[in-house]
PDB file of C-alpha atoms in Angstrom:
ATOM      1  CA  MET A 293      -6.730  21.303   2.672  1.00  0.00           C
ATOM      2  CA  THR A 294      -9.146  21.859  -0.456  1.00  0.00           C
ATOM      3  CA  ASN A 295      -7.965  23.634  -3.367  1.00  0.00           C
ATOM      4  CA  HIS A 296     -10.894  25.402  -4.871  1.00  0.00           C
ATOM      5  CA  HIS A 297      -9.212  26.325  -8.191  1.00  0.00           C
ATOM      6  CA  GLN A 298     -11.706  26.345 -10.853  1.00  0.00           C
ATOM      7  CA  PRO A 299     -10.662  24.581 -14.109  1.00  0.00           C
ATOM      8  CA  ALA A 300     -11.671  25.782 -17.528  1.00  0.00           C
ATOM      9  CA  ARG A 301     -14.883  24.722 -18.762  1.00  0.00           C
ATOM     10  CA  GLY A 302     -14.879  21.035 -19.914  1.00  0.00           C
ATOM     11  CA  GLU A 303     -11.211  20.358 -18.531  1.00  0.00           C
ATOM     12  CA  PRO A 304     -11.265  16.977 -16.488  1.00  0.00           C
ATOM     13  CA  ARG A 305     -10.889  17.626 -12.633  1.00  0.00           C
ATOM     14  CA  VAL A 306      -9.021  14.944 -10.498  1.00  0.00           C
ATOM     15  CA  ALA A 307      -8.578  14.793  -7.207  1.00  0.00           C
ATOM     16  CA  LEU A 308      -5.269  13.166  -5.500  1.00  0.00           C
ATOM     17  CA  VAL A 309      -6.305  11.926  -2.091  1.00  0.00           C
ATOM     18  CA  THR A 310      -4.180  12.633   0.849  1.00  0.00           C
ATOM     19  CA  CYS A 311      -4.205  13.265   4.448  1.00  0.00           C
ATOM     20  CA  THR A 312      -3.943  16.134   6.712  1.00  0.00           C
ATOM     21  CA  GLU A 313      -0.383  15.643   7.433  1.00  0.00           C
ATOM     22  CA  LEU A 314       0.439  15.576   3.694  1.00  0.00           C
ATOM     23  CA  ALA A 315      -2.012  18.232   2.567  1.00  0.00           C
ATOM     24  CA  ASP A 316       0.115  19.175  -0.480  1.00  0.00           C
ATOM     25  CA  LEU A 317       1.123  15.496  -1.185  1.00  0.00           C
ATOM     26  CA  GLU A 318       4.393  13.691  -0.820  1.00  0.00           C
ATOM     27  CA  PRO A 319       7.167  15.034  -3.377  1.00  0.00           C
ATOM     28  CA  ASP A 320       6.834  12.074  -5.136  1.00  0.00           C
ATOM     29  CA  ASP A 321       3.228  12.151  -5.826  1.00  0.00           C
ATOM     30  CA  ARG A 322       3.505  15.901  -7.182  1.00  0.00           C
ATOM     31  CA  LEU A 323       5.466  14.837  -9.967  1.00  0.00           C
ATOM     32  CA  VAL A 324       2.586  13.837 -11.805  1.00  0.00           C
ATOM     33  CA  LEU A 325       0.985  17.458 -11.554  1.00  0.00           C
ATOM     34  CA  ALA A 326       2.916  18.702 -14.608  1.00  0.00           C
ATOM     35  CA  PRO A 327       2.295  15.625 -16.804  1.00  0.00           C
ATOM     36  CA  LEU A 328      -1.676  15.676 -16.086  1.00  0.00           C
ATOM     37  CA  ALA A 329      -1.439  19.422 -16.707  1.00  0.00           C
ATOM     38  CA  ALA A 330       0.246  19.027 -19.985  1.00  0.00           C
ATOM     39  CA  ARG A 331      -2.657  16.673 -20.936  1.00  0.00           C
ATOM     40  CA  GLY A 332      -5.341  19.237 -20.134  1.00  0.00           C
ATOM     41  CA  VAL A 333      -6.171  17.539 -16.678  1.00  0.00           C
ATOM     42  CA  THR A 334      -6.559  19.790 -13.481  1.00  0.00           C
ATOM     43  CA  ALA A 335      -5.391  17.877 -10.554  1.00  0.00           C
ATOM     44  CA  GLU A 336      -5.382  18.928  -6.807  1.00  0.00           C
ATOM     45  CA  PRO A 337      -4.483  17.451  -3.382  1.00  0.00           C
ATOM     46  CA  VAL A 338      -7.591  16.884  -1.269  1.00  0.00           C
ATOM     47  CA  VAL A 339      -7.672  15.324   2.275  1.00  0.00           C
ATOM     48  CA  TRP A 340      -9.871  12.367   2.327  1.00  0.00           C
ATOM     49  CA  ASP A 341     -11.905  13.350   5.831  1.00  0.00           C
ATOM     50  CA  ASP A 342     -12.221  17.041   4.905  1.00  0.00           C
ATOM     51  CA  PRO A 343     -15.829  17.746   5.586  1.00  0.00           C
ATOM     52  CA  ALA A 344     -15.651  20.623   2.917  1.00  0.00           C
ATOM     53  CA  ALA A 345     -14.442  18.261   0.185  1.00  0.00           C
ATOM     54  CA  ASP A 346     -16.969  18.017  -2.961  1.00  0.00           C
ATOM     55  CA  TRP A 347     -16.231  14.720  -4.153  1.00  0.00           C
ATOM     56  CA  ALA A 348     -19.066  14.927  -6.940  1.00  0.00           C
ATOM     57  CA  ALA A 349     -17.091  17.824  -8.232  1.00  0.00           C
ATOM     58  CA  TYR A 350     -14.292  15.609  -9.522  1.00  0.00           C
ATOM     59  CA  ASP A 351     -14.409  13.500 -12.727  1.00  0.00           C
ATOM     60  CA  LEU A 352     -11.986  11.225 -10.929  1.00  0.00           C
ATOM     61  CA  ALA A 353     -10.703  10.909  -7.390  1.00  0.00           C
ATOM     62  CA  VAL A 354      -7.126   9.036  -7.064  1.00  0.00           C
ATOM     63  CA  LEU A 355      -5.984   7.323  -3.897  1.00  0.00           C
ATOM     64  CA  ARG A 356      -2.549   8.546  -3.191  1.00  0.00           C
ATOM     65  CA  SER A 357      -1.448   9.284   0.483  1.00  0.00           C
ATOM     66  CA  PRO A 358      -4.341   9.088   2.872  1.00  0.00           C
ATOM     67  CA  TRP A 359      -1.931   7.333   5.288  1.00  0.00           C
ATOM     68  CA  ASP A 360      -3.853   8.192   8.684  1.00  0.00           C
ATOM     69  CA  TYR A 361      -6.819   5.913   8.097  1.00  0.00           C
ATOM     70  CA  MET A 362      -5.108   2.707   9.819  1.00  0.00           C
ATOM     71  CA  LEU A 363      -6.657   3.408  13.023  1.00  0.00           C
ATOM     72  CA  ARG A 364     -10.201   4.396  11.490  1.00  0.00           C
ATOM     73  CA  ARG A 365     -10.538   1.657   8.864  1.00  0.00           C
ATOM     74  CA  GLU A 366     -14.005   1.141   8.830  1.00  0.00           C
ATOM     75  CA  GLU A 367     -14.627   5.062   8.639  1.00  0.00           C
ATOM     76  CA  PHE A 368     -12.367   5.024   5.603  1.00  0.00           C
ATOM     77  CA  VAL A 369     -13.850   2.331   3.578  1.00  0.00           C
ATOM     78  CA  ALA A 370     -17.304   3.858   4.396  1.00  0.00           C
ATOM     79  CA  TRP A 371     -15.850   7.100   2.908  1.00  0.00           C
ATOM     80  CA  ALA A 372     -14.565   5.131  -0.302  1.00  0.00           C
ATOM     81  CA  GLN A 373     -18.034   3.911  -0.805  1.00  0.00           C
ATOM     82  CA  ARG A 374     -19.390   7.414  -0.939  1.00  0.00           C
ATOM     83  CA  VAL A 375     -16.987   8.763  -3.390  1.00  0.00           C
ATOM     84  CA  PRO A 376     -18.623   8.662  -6.964  1.00  0.00           C
ATOM     85  CA  ALA A 377     -15.772   8.000  -8.945  1.00  0.00           C
ATOM     86  CA  LEU A 378     -12.569   6.495  -6.956  1.00  0.00           C
ATOM     87  CA  ALA A 379      -9.578   4.697  -8.168  1.00  0.00           C
ATOM     88  CA  ASN A 380      -9.026   2.066  -6.948  1.00  0.00           C
ATOM     89  CA  PRO A 381     -12.791   1.140  -6.466  1.00  0.00           C
ATOM     90  CA  ALA A 382     -14.139   0.946  -3.134  1.00  0.00           C
ATOM     91  CA  ASP A 383     -14.580  -2.753  -3.142  1.00  0.00           C
ATOM     92  CA  VAL A 384     -10.731  -3.285  -3.949  1.00  0.00           C
ATOM     93  CA  VAL A 385     -10.103  -0.849  -0.775  1.00  0.00           C
ATOM     94  CA  ARG A 386     -12.365  -2.956   1.674  1.00  0.00           C
ATOM     95  CA  TRP A 387     -10.477  -6.099   0.427  1.00  0.00           C
ATOM     96  CA  ASN A 388      -7.005  -4.696   0.228  1.00  0.00           C
ATOM     97  CA  THR A 389      -7.039  -2.850   3.605  1.00  0.00           C
ATOM     98  CA  ASP A 390      -6.912  -5.876   5.641  1.00  0.00           C
ATOM     99  CA  LYS A 391      -3.913  -7.915   4.906  1.00  0.00           C
ATOM    100  CA  ARG A 392      -6.145 -11.161   5.531  1.00  0.00           C
ATOM    101  CA  TYR A 393      -6.284 -10.934   1.691  1.00  0.00           C
ATOM    102  CA  LEU A 394      -2.884 -12.917   1.835  1.00  0.00           C
ATOM    103  CA  ASP A 395      -5.160 -16.159   2.465  1.00  0.00           C
ATOM    104  CA  ASP A 396      -7.387 -15.349  -0.526  1.00  0.00           C
ATOM    105  CA  LEU A 397      -4.328 -15.173  -2.799  1.00  0.00           C
ATOM    106  CA  SER A 398      -2.638 -17.977  -1.066  1.00  0.00           C
ATOM    107  CA  ALA A 399      -5.585 -20.195  -1.874  1.00  0.00           C
ATOM    108  CA  ALA A 400      -5.617 -18.902  -5.267  1.00  0.00           C
ATOM    109  CA  GLY A 401      -2.147 -20.290  -5.542  1.00  0.00           C
ATOM    110  CA  VAL A 402      -0.075 -17.353  -5.077  1.00  0.00           C
ATOM    111  CA  PRO A 403       3.259 -18.203  -3.450  1.00  0.00           C
ATOM    112  CA  THR A 404       3.017 -15.829  -0.197  1.00  0.00           C
ATOM    113  CA  VAL A 405       4.842 -15.693   2.970  1.00  0.00           C
ATOM    114  CA  PRO A 406       3.070 -17.877   5.502  1.00  0.00           C
ATOM    115  CA  THR A 407       0.973 -16.120   7.673  1.00  0.00           C
ATOM    116  CA  SER A 408      -0.480 -16.731  10.987  1.00  0.00           C
ATOM    117  CA  TRP A 409      -3.356 -14.467  12.680  1.00  0.00           C
ATOM    118  CA  VAL A 410      -4.168 -13.796  16.405  1.00  0.00           C
ATOM    119  CA  ALA A 411      -7.350 -12.148  16.902  1.00  0.00           C
ATOM    120  CA  PRO A 412      -8.038  -9.854  19.734  1.00  0.00           C
ATOM    121  CA  GLY A 413      -8.284 -11.695  22.946  1.00  0.00           C
ATOM    122  CA  GLU A 414      -6.655 -14.779  21.811  1.00  0.00           C
ATOM    123  CA  HIS A 415      -3.771 -15.885  23.525  1.00  0.00           C
ATOM    124  CA  TRP A 416      -0.536 -16.374  21.644  1.00  0.00           C
ATOM    125  CA  GLU A 417       2.572 -18.570  22.693  1.00  0.00           C
ATOM    126  CA  PRO A 418       5.681 -17.647  20.740  1.00  0.00           C
ATOM    127  CA  PRO A 419       7.465 -20.413  19.050  1.00  0.00           C
ATOM    128  CA  ALA A 420      10.933 -21.842  20.682  1.00  0.00           C
ATOM    129  CA  GLY A 421      12.944 -20.152  18.228  1.00  0.00           C
ATOM    130  CA  GLY A 422      13.309 -18.406  14.673  1.00  0.00           C
ATOM    131  CA  GLU A 423      12.904 -14.848  13.650  1.00  0.00           C
ATOM    132  CA  TYR A 424       9.418 -13.625  13.215  1.00  0.00           C
ATOM    133  CA  VAL A 425       7.751 -10.423  12.232  1.00  0.00           C
ATOM    134  CA  ILE A 426       4.655  -9.062  14.240  1.00  0.00           C
ATOM    135  CA  LYS A 427       2.445  -6.451  13.132  1.00  0.00           C
ATOM    136  CA  PRO A 428      -1.287  -5.496  12.597  1.00  0.00           C
ATOM    137  CA  ALA A 429      -3.268  -6.716   9.820  1.00  0.00           C
ATOM    138  CA  VAL A 430      -4.374  -3.122   9.181  1.00  0.00           C
ATOM    139  CA  SER A 431      -1.165  -1.237   8.787  1.00  0.00           C
ATOM    140  CA  ALA A 432       0.973   0.815   6.500  1.00  0.00           C
ATOM    141  CA  GLY A 433       4.395   2.339   6.268  1.00  0.00           C
ATOM    142  CA  SER A 434       5.727  -0.341   8.802  1.00  0.00           C
ATOM    143  CA  LYS A 435       3.981   1.136  11.838  1.00  0.00           C
ATOM    144  CA  ASP A 436       3.450  -1.104  14.865  1.00  0.00           C
ATOM    145  CA  THR A 437       5.735  -3.657  13.209  1.00  0.00           C
ATOM    146  CA  GLY A 438       8.747  -5.288  14.830  1.00  0.00           C
ATOM    147  CA  ARG A 439      11.131  -8.257  14.172  1.00  0.00           C
ATOM    148  CA  TYR A 440      11.901 -10.566  16.722  1.00  0.00           C
ATOM    149  CA  ASP A 441      14.384 -13.416  17.411  1.00  0.00           C
ATOM    150  CA  LEU A 442      12.600 -15.678  19.570  1.00  0.00           C
ATOM    151  CA  ALA A 443      15.417 -17.774  20.741  1.00  0.00           C
ATOM    152  CA  ASP A 444      16.514 -14.639  23.179  1.00  0.00           C
ATOM    153  CA  PRO A 445      14.369 -14.465  26.298  1.00  0.00           C
ATOM    154  CA  GLU A 446      13.835 -10.682  25.926  1.00  0.00           C
ATOM    155  CA  HIS A 447      12.678 -10.750  22.340  1.00  0.00           C
ATOM    156  CA  ARG A 448      10.350 -13.593  23.225  1.00  0.00           C
ATOM    157  CA  GLU A 449       8.883 -11.335  25.939  1.00  0.00           C
ATOM    158  CA  LEU A 450       8.803  -8.281  23.810  1.00  0.00           C
ATOM    159  CA  ALA A 451       6.974 -10.483  21.221  1.00  0.00           C
ATOM    160  CA  ALA A 452       4.153 -11.454  23.551  1.00  0.00           C
ATOM    161  CA  ALA A 453       3.956  -7.708  24.533  1.00  0.00           C
ATOM    162  CA  HIS A 454       3.399  -6.581  21.169  1.00  0.00           C
ATOM    163  CA  VAL A 455       0.753  -9.003  20.391  1.00  0.00           C
ATOM    164  CA  ARG A 456      -0.986  -8.186  23.993  1.00  0.00           C
ATOM    165  CA  ARG A 457      -0.658  -4.279  22.983  1.00  0.00           C
ATOM    166  CA  LEU A 458      -2.338  -4.821  19.400  1.00  0.00           C
ATOM    167  CA  SER A 459      -4.804  -7.296  21.133  1.00  0.00           C
ATOM    168  CA  ALA A 460      -5.813  -4.593  23.772  1.00  0.00           C
ATOM    169  CA  ALA A 461      -6.358  -1.862  20.857  1.00  0.00           C
ATOM    170  CA  ASP A 462      -8.856  -4.410  19.252  1.00  0.00           C
ATOM    171  CA  ARG A 463      -6.682  -5.067  16.429  1.00  0.00           C
ATOM    172  CA  LEU A 464      -6.038  -8.474  14.530  1.00  0.00           C
ATOM    173  CA  THR A 465      -2.150  -9.278  14.544  1.00  0.00           C
ATOM    174  CA  MET A 466      -0.300 -11.278  11.838  1.00  0.00           C
ATOM    175  CA  ILE A 467       2.744 -13.198  12.320  1.00  0.00           C
ATOM    176  CA  GLN A 468       5.125 -14.204   9.794  1.00  0.00           C
ATOM    177  CA  PRO A 469       8.240 -16.075   9.662  1.00  0.00           C
ATOM    178  CA  TYR A 470      11.179 -13.441   8.868  1.00  0.00           C
ATOM    179  CA  LEU A 471      12.614 -14.231   5.452  1.00  0.00           C
ATOM    180  CA  GLU A 472      16.450 -13.597   6.034  1.00  0.00           C
ATOM    181  CA  ALA A 473      17.094 -12.871   2.160  1.00  0.00           C
ATOM    182  CA  VAL A 474      15.577  -9.333   2.596  1.00  0.00           C
ATOM    183  CA  ASP A 475      18.844  -8.508   4.627  1.00  0.00           C
ATOM    184  CA  THR A 476      20.890  -9.238   1.332  1.00  0.00           C
ATOM    185  CA  ALA A 477      18.471  -9.234  -1.553  1.00  0.00           C
ATOM    186  CA  GLY A 478      16.098  -6.709  -0.197  1.00  0.00           C
ATOM    187  CA  GLU A 479      12.430  -6.477  -1.203  1.00  0.00           C
ATOM    188  CA  THR A 480      11.667  -5.772  -4.807  1.00  0.00           C
ATOM    189  CA  ALA A 481       8.248  -3.749  -5.639  1.00  0.00           C
ATOM    190  CA  LEU A 482       6.831  -4.047  -8.977  1.00  0.00           C
ATOM    191  CA  LEU A 483       4.908  -1.237 -10.191  1.00  0.00           C
ATOM    192  CA  PHE A 484       1.950  -1.639 -12.681  1.00  0.00           C
ATOM    193  CA  LEU A 485      -0.168   1.360 -14.021  1.00  0.00           C
ATOM    194  CA  ALA A 486      -3.277   1.222 -16.310  1.00  0.00           C
ATOM    195  CA  GLY A 487      -2.802   1.328 -20.025  1.00  0.00           C
ATOM    196  CA  PRO A 488      -5.202   0.950 -22.962  1.00  0.00           C
ATOM    197  CA  ASP A 489      -5.748  -2.896 -22.177  1.00  0.00           C
ATOM    198  CA  GLY A 490      -5.508  -3.095 -18.734  1.00  0.00           C
ATOM    199  CA  LEU A 491      -2.579  -2.939 -16.048  1.00  0.00           C
ATOM    200  CA  ALA A 492       0.900  -2.819 -17.686  1.00  0.00           C
ATOM    201  CA  PHE A 493       4.186  -3.076 -15.762  1.00  0.00           C
ATOM    202  CA  SER A 494       5.909   0.215 -15.405  1.00  0.00           C
ATOM    203  CA  HIS A 495       8.847  -0.346 -13.258  1.00  0.00           C
ATOM    204  CA  ALA A 496      10.503  -1.899 -10.260  1.00  0.00           C
ATOM    205  CA  ILE A 497      12.521  -0.740  -7.315  1.00  0.00           C
ATOM    206  CA  ARG A 498      14.557  -2.210  -4.517  1.00  0.00           C
ATOM    207  CA  LYS A 499      13.787  -1.576  -0.869  1.00  0.00           C
ATOM    208  CA  GLY A 500      16.346  -2.138   1.562  1.00  0.00           C
ATOM    209  CA  PRO A 501      15.672  -4.148   5.042  1.00  0.00           C
ATOM    210  CA  LEU A 502      13.877  -1.771   7.462  1.00  0.00           C
ATOM    211  CA  LEU A 503      13.165  -4.104  10.296  1.00  0.00           C
ATOM    212  CA  THR A 504      16.206  -4.380  12.543  1.00  0.00           C
ATOM    213  CA  GLY A 505      14.352  -5.534  15.984  1.00  0.00           C
ATOM    214  CA  PRO A 506      11.479  -5.107  18.136  1.00  0.00           C
ATOM    215  CA  ASP A 507       8.773  -2.597  17.603  1.00  0.00           C
ATOM    216  CA  LEU A 508       9.979   0.781  19.260  1.00  0.00           C
ATOM    217  CA  GLY A 509       7.577   2.941  17.587  1.00  0.00           C
ATOM    218  CA  VAL A 510       7.919   5.292  14.386  1.00  0.00           C
ATOM    219  CA  ASP A 511       8.081   8.979  14.176  1.00  0.00           C
ATOM    220  CA  GLY A 512       5.545  10.160  11.907  1.00  0.00           C
ATOM    221  CA  LEU A 513       3.406   8.217   9.169  1.00  0.00           C
ATOM    222  CA  TYR A 514       5.951   5.639   8.005  1.00  0.00           C
ATOM    223  CA  ARG A 515       9.567   4.543   8.377  1.00  0.00           C
ATOM    224  CA  LEU A 516      11.808   6.002   5.977  1.00  0.00           C
ATOM    225  CA  GLU A 517      12.911   3.670   3.153  1.00  0.00           C
ATOM    226  CA  GLU A 518      16.184   2.958   1.069  1.00  0.00           C
ATOM    227  CA  ILE A 519      14.987   2.934  -2.318  1.00  0.00           C
ATOM    228  CA  THR A 520      16.848   2.119  -5.480  1.00  0.00           C
ATOM    229  CA  PRO A 521      16.005   0.996  -9.033  1.00  0.00           C
ATOM    230  CA  ARG A 522      15.796  -2.507 -10.022  1.00  0.00           C
ATOM    231  CA  THR A 523      15.340  -4.589 -13.318  1.00  0.00           C
ATOM    232  CA  ALA A 524      12.567  -7.086 -12.578  1.00  0.00           C
ATOM    233  CA  THR A 525      13.043 -10.854 -13.211  1.00  0.00           C
ATOM    234  CA  GLU A 526      10.889 -12.938 -15.768  1.00  0.00           C
ATOM    235  CA  GLU A 527      10.038 -15.241 -12.406  1.00  0.00           C
ATOM    236  CA  GLN A 528       9.025 -11.811 -10.404  1.00  0.00           C
ATOM    237  CA  LEU A 529       6.919 -10.619 -13.007  1.00  0.00           C
ATOM    238  CA  ALA A 530       5.205 -14.104 -13.383  1.00  0.00           C
ATOM    239  CA  VAL A 531       4.400 -14.133  -9.691  1.00  0.00           C
ATOM    240  CA  ALA A 532       3.203 -10.513 -10.092  1.00  0.00           C
ATOM    241  CA  ASP A 533       0.849 -11.522 -12.794  1.00  0.00           C
ATOM    242  CA  LYS A 534      -0.445 -14.374 -10.839  1.00  0.00           C
ATOM    243  CA  THR A 535      -1.178 -12.181  -7.914  1.00  0.00           C
ATOM    244  CA  LEU A 536      -3.069  -9.609  -9.985  1.00  0.00           C
ATOM    245  CA  SER A 537      -5.051 -12.267 -11.958  1.00  0.00           C
ATOM    246  CA  ALA A 538      -6.458 -13.385  -8.374  1.00  0.00           C
ATOM    247  CA  VAL A 539      -7.555  -9.783  -7.373  1.00  0.00           C
ATOM    248  CA  PRO A 540     -11.487  -9.961  -6.687  1.00  0.00           C
ATOM    249  CA  GLY A 541     -13.289  -8.249  -9.757  1.00  0.00           C
ATOM    250  CA  GLY A 542     -10.396  -8.413 -11.804  1.00  0.00           C
ATOM    251  CA  SER A 543      -7.215  -6.295 -12.304  1.00  0.00           C
ATOM    252  CA  ASP A 544      -8.233  -4.731 -15.508  1.00  0.00           C
ATOM    253  CA  ARG A 545     -10.510  -1.756 -13.666  1.00  0.00           C
ATOM    254  CA  LEU A 546      -7.305  -1.012 -11.672  1.00  0.00           C
ATOM    255  CA  LEU A 547      -5.558   2.354 -12.090  1.00  0.00           C
ATOM    256  CA  TYR A 548      -2.400   1.168 -10.261  1.00  0.00           C
ATOM    257  CA  ALA A 549      -0.778  -1.892  -8.480  1.00  0.00           C
ATOM    258  CA  ARG A 550       2.323  -2.522  -6.347  1.00  0.00           C
ATOM    259  CA  VAL A 551       3.498  -6.083  -5.880  1.00  0.00           C
ATOM    260  CA  ASP A 552       6.008  -6.557  -3.308  1.00  0.00           C
ATOM    261  CA  LEU A 553       8.210  -9.633  -3.425  1.00  0.00           C
ATOM    262  CA  ILE A 554      11.037 -11.126  -1.264  1.00  0.00           C
ATOM    263  CA  PRO A 555      12.923 -14.300  -2.121  1.00  0.00           C
ATOM    264  CA  GLY A 556      11.936 -17.330  -0.053  1.00  0.00           C
ATOM    265  CA  ALA A 557      14.071 -19.863   1.789  1.00  0.00           C
ATOM    266  CA  ASP A 558      14.560 -21.632  -1.883  1.00  0.00           C
ATOM    267  CA  GLY A 559      15.342 -18.359  -3.505  1.00  0.00           C
ATOM    268  CA  ARG A 560      12.092 -17.908  -5.616  1.00  0.00           C
ATOM    269  CA  PRO A 561      10.037 -14.909  -5.102  1.00  0.00           C
ATOM    270  CA  VAL A 562       7.027 -15.126  -2.561  1.00  0.00           C
ATOM    271  CA  LEU A 563       4.583 -12.427  -2.277  1.00  0.00           C
ATOM    272  CA  VAL A 564       4.599 -10.093   0.887  1.00  0.00           C
ATOM    273  CA  GLU A 565       1.777  -8.019   0.077  1.00  0.00           C
ATOM    274  CA  VAL A 566       0.075  -6.400  -2.790  1.00  0.00           C
ATOM    275  CA  GLU A 567      -0.729  -2.643  -2.406  1.00  0.00           C
ATOM    276  CA  LEU A 568      -4.015  -1.560  -4.201  1.00  0.00           C
ATOM    277  CA  THR A 569      -5.043   1.152  -2.092  1.00  0.00           C
ATOM    278  CA  GLU A 570      -2.529   3.822  -1.411  1.00  0.00           C
ATOM    279  CA  PRO A 571       0.825   2.644  -2.378  1.00  0.00           C
ATOM    280  CA  SER A 572       4.075   4.504  -2.888  1.00  0.00           C
ATOM    281  CA  LEU A 573       4.600   4.565  -6.691  1.00  0.00           C
ATOM    282  CA  PHE A 574       8.101   5.541  -6.672  1.00  0.00           C
ATOM    283  CA  LEU A 575       7.971   7.794  -9.812  1.00  0.00           C
ATOM    284  CA  ALA A 576      11.219   9.631  -9.007  1.00  0.00           C
ATOM    285  CA  HIS A 577      13.238   6.273  -9.591  1.00  0.00           C
ATOM    286  CA  SER A 578      12.143   5.369 -13.246  1.00  0.00           C
ATOM    287  CA  GLU A 579      12.415   7.952 -16.333  1.00  0.00           C
ATOM    288  CA  GLY A 580       8.847   8.361 -17.735  1.00  0.00           C
ATOM    289  CA  ALA A 581       6.959   7.169 -14.790  1.00  0.00           C
ATOM    290  CA  PRO A 582       5.083  10.506 -13.935  1.00  0.00           C
ATOM    291  CA  ASP A 583       4.065  10.413 -17.591  1.00  0.00           C
ATOM    292  CA  ARG A 584       2.847   6.794 -17.599  1.00  0.00           C
ATOM    293  CA  LEU A 585       0.744   7.569 -14.524  1.00  0.00           C
ATOM    294  CA  ALA A 586      -0.625  10.615 -16.018  1.00  0.00           C
ATOM    295  CA  GLU A 587      -1.404   8.598 -18.975  1.00  0.00           C
ATOM    296  CA  ALA A 588      -3.111   5.926 -16.648  1.00  0.00           C
ATOM    297  CA  ILE A 589      -5.227   8.761 -15.121  1.00  0.00           C
ATOM    298  CA  VAL A 590      -6.163  10.086 -18.583  1.00  0.00           C
ATOM    299  CA  THR A 591      -7.276   6.184 -19.541  1.00  0.00           C
ATOM    300  CA  HIS A 592      -9.478   5.949 -16.395  1.00  0.00           C
ATOM    301  CA  LEU A 593     -11.008   9.341 -17.354  1.00  0.00           C
ATOM    302  CA  SER A 594     -11.703   8.386 -20.608  1.00  0.00           C
ATOM    303  CA  ARG A 595     -13.421   5.177 -19.648  1.00  0.00           C
ATOM    304  CA  ARG A 596     -15.896   7.596 -17.203  1.00  0.00           C
ATOM    305  CA  ARG A 597     -16.945   9.794 -20.158  1.00  0.00           C
TER     306      ARG A 597
END
């Protein structure tokens, strides 16, 4: 759905990029509309693959919820390269939409969850034991993701079938040990938004454990999450800073970033993923967060004028 509202002359116009299934945006993303309007910015949802969308008519296109691109990644990346003013930038979209970026971050010294990869057509033999997470390298919303106890013969069979299913669909598979601390500590997401001097920490939330067993499919675009506010620790912030400093091209040009951490076996935070393309920002879970996002958008608009 393309909104054809015509803003006042000279009023900045921003597209909040979404998908057909969320044509009016997620409720959380809608929280930024009023703060933007109060700053003289007209913002409207635009579906990324809408052929009627005129991206050149917008001063800025902000990626928010284009969550149906996972099986059309190359099409999505090509689209991103055609948008004149995209946040985050198209080269970041290409790098960040394939989780092999974890190898780059690990090589840069960021503590990451150990990850192995199975290319389409490769045979994968499940380890003899341990709990593992299996998912595609291009994914979001925990779709096509499962947790397997490989000491259980049934789980071993299901895990192998999961890899074969992804392989048959020509999708790269990633395999990671399941970090048990997520069952108690949960996952911590640290949210960063652009400020005058680059990205600045905004707020943090806790995500409860999502994966209870093998992949049985997900109705809709994503699994529902249990979200509560959380206070970030200095150690978590240090890992996030190290992660963002390793982003190709530098983090100072980013509008937003989300860094997801889980305690490792030694209790120290390790990176699960860094979300730079279409992360949920959990604006409702931190007072002032919608205003901070609006300010971040205004900051980016000012850089383009």
